[in-house]
Phi, psi and omega in degrees: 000151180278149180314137165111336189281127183267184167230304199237106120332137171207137186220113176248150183098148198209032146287174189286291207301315179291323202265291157317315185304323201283314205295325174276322166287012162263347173268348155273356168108348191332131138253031172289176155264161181223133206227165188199126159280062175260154199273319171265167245241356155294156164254209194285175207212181169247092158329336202261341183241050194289324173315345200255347151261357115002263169318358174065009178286332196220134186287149178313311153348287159269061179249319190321110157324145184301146156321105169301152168269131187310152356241063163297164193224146188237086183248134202246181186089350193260103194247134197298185158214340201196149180266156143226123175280003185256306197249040153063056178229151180248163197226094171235181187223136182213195170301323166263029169140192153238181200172156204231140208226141155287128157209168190281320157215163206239137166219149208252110149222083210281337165086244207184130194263163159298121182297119167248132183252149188301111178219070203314114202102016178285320196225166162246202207294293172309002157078001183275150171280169189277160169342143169052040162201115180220175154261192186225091161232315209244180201265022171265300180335327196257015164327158210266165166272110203273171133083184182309131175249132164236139194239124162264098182141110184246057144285220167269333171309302175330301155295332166293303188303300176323312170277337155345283148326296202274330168324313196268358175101346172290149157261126196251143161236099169249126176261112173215140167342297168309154165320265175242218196261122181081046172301337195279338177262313210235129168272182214320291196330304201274318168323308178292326143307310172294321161317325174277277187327319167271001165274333179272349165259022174103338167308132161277126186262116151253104154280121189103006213235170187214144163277144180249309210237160173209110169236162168345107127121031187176130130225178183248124163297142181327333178280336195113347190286145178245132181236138161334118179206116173246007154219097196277122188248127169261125178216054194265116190359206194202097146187196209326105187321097187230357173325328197279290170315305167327291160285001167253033201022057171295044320226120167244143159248265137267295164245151143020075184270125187262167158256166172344322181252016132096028193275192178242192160312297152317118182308294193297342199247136195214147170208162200202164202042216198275020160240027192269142164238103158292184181265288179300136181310226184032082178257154179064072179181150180283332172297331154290316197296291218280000176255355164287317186306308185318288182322279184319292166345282170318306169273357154293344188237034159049039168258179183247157206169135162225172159263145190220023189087163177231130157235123182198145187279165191242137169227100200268138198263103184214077162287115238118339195262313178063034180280150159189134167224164227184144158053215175242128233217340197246356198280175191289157174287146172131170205269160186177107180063040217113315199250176180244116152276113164249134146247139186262137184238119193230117189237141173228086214273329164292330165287314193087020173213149202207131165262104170224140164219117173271153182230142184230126180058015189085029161232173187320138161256327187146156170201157201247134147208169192220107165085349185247085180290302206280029147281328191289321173281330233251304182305336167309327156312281196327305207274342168285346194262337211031072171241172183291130185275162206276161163324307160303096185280319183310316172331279169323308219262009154260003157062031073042283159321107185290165203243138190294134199204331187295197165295317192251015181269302150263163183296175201270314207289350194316118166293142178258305202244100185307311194314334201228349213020085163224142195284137158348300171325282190319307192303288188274029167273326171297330199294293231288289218297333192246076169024025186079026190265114189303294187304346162270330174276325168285346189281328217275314204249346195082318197308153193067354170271022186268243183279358155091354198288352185277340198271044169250337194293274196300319187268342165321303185310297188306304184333308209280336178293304186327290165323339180261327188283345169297310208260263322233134207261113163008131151303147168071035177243135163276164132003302193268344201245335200274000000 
């Protein structure tokens, strides 16, 4: 085998970051074996969109990941306990036992545990939680909520699981900390939109306020007032599973810290997704994970690959809302190491709909949006591909702009569909296999099936295949004779 090339693949964890990884050294050629560990008794699922079996719109079922492709082995029910780095063994335990696993190189995707914030009555002595108190990480999570919800936490999990919730027929109460919900991404103007927005959809917003205390059928707030709960929902961050790693002396940080190759201190040990700290950002997104996947794939089968960061927008899945944000949206105008920052600003306050996007040298920097869908696909193109954006800035942020979409217009690897991440490439290679057919290629690929904004995106791409497979001369025709 060429330097660099494994033989025994060992994958802990059976998540969309693990699942891409299998899907991709099989499509770079891996011929090891490769085995993926998960701890629950499913098989894995997409996680990043739970909210939408939350809200009962999509059955838990089709959340489920496509079947690997042979002959990875999938064993579910199996929770590692121990590294031992000397003799290359992972240690687990599942119902028949415990048993010591060899590898060849080891990858951590171990993902990322729910934040329980100090709250009296959350938990019991034994740190498990109490009656009416869960999180939202797995599809057990989303059993229905009967009776009153209080969602403690207005990021973005927080809003989502609120509107959800309420989508579903619950009385919702979101308590968050912040000025209003996803203080930390959006300033006071588009925040206060999204607070009218979840209010006209029934949620009750508490802002500035925090839970102190919780028993069965109450919790209390910080002001003293006590409100009705016959469910507490946490949606207080997330974070990295990096315990495993900890104990084998893995150099931890906040998360699992890799270099550019996504290795650890330990050579043979690699970790990817949300339990990774890479030196470039964007942790926690399903688009880091699977381009994280990309990379290790590659350089597991002895290509060159580095991870360099992922740029991709966040669309918090609230339908209706047509929120999206990217980068960095706040920083100040002015010169800086070189470059020119400006930002542009569009508030339409009788619409419900607001823009602001900085540009650093004319390419995307971040941007804020609202109430604005195809500006939100179009400026998201931009920022992902960082290419120079049009001239018509108004132009733009009225999604106007055309957004590069064709065959020869981007590149194969360009991601369409974040949510699911899958690339040009991909879609039309799925277009091709599934004869132009829309319900086998969304069936084939996911795609559009997240927050749905690609899918104009997407079905542009196809219109545009049809069309070259409409002129375009038989295969294997000379030239002169089709």
């Amino acid at each position: 085998m060429p330097d660099g090339v494994v033989n025994h693949v060992v994958i802990v964890g059976n998540g969309p970051a693990a699942h891409r990884l299998v899907q991709r050294l099989h499509h770079y050629g891996h011929r090891g074996t490769v085995t993926v560990l998960g701890d629950e008794h499913r098989p894995a699922y997409h996680r990043p969109l739970l909210t939408y079996a939350l809200d009962g719109s999509v059955p838990a079922a089709a959340l489920t990941l496509p079947p690997l492709p042979e002959p990875a082995r999938v064993r579910l029910g199996v929770r590692v306990v121990a590294i031992d780095r000397r003799r290359q063994l992972v240690h687990t335990t599942s119902r028949a036992g415990t048993t010591a696993l060899r590898y060849d190189t080891l990858v951590l995707a171990t993902g990322a545990q729910p934040r329980v914030p100090d709250i009296t009555g959350v938990r019991h002595h034994d740190r498990t939680l109490a009656p009416g108190v869960r999180s939202l990480r797995t599809l057990d999570d989303c059993a229905p909520f009967p009776g009153a919800t209080v969602v403690v936490g207005g990021g973005v999990l927080g809003a989502e699981a609120a509107a959800a919730l309420r989508r579903r027929g619950a009385e919702v109460l979101l308590v968050h900390d912040g000025p209003h919900p996803m203080h930390r991404h959006l300033d006071a103007e588009v925040g206060q939109l999204l607070a009218r927005w979840l209010e006209e959809l029934g949620v009750e917003v508490r802002g500035g306020r925090t839970v102190v205390a919780y028993e069965p059928g109450k919790s209390v707030l910080d002001d003293g007032s006590a409100v009705r709960t016959d469910n507490l929902l946490l949606c207080t961050g997330m974070r990295p599973e990096t315990r495993l790693a900890s104990a084998a002396g893995i150099t931890v940080r906040t998360g699992v810290v890799v270099d550019a190759f996504l290795r650890t201190d330990d050579p043979r040990i690699h970790a990817i997704g949300d339990c990774a700290e890479p030196p470039a950002g964007s942790r926690g997104t399903v688009a880091a994970a699977w381009e994280q996947a990309e990379v290790l794939a590659a350089l597991l089968t002895g290509h060159d690959a580095r991870y360099e960061g992922t740029r991709a927008p966040v669309r918090p899945r609230l339908p209706g809302a047509d929120l999206a944000f990217m980068g960095e949206s706040r920083r100040p105008p002015g010169e800086r190491e070189g470059t020119r920052t400006v930002t542009f600003t569009f508030t339409d306050r009788a619409g419900r709909r607001y823009a602001r996007l900085t540009l650093e040298d004319h390419r995307v920097l971040g941007a804020v949006l609202f109430g604005l869908p195809e500006a939100a696909a179009a400026v998201g193109q931009w920022y992902a591909q960082g290419r120079p954006v049009p001239s018509d800035r108004l132009e733009l942020l009225l999604g106007a702009a055309a957004v590069p979409r064709g065959e020869d217009e981007l590149p194969g690897d360009a991601v369409l569909c974040h949510c699911n991440h899958v690339t040009k490439g991909e879609l039309l290679r799925a277009w091709h296999a599934c004869a132009g057919q829309w319900a086998a290629l969304v069936e084939t690929t996911h795609a559009t099936t997240g927050c749905g904004t690609c899918k104009e995106t997407v079905r542009g791409l196809c219109a545009d295949a049809s069309v070259r497979a409409a002129v375009q001369p038989p295969a294997n025709v000379p030239e002169e004779v089709a």
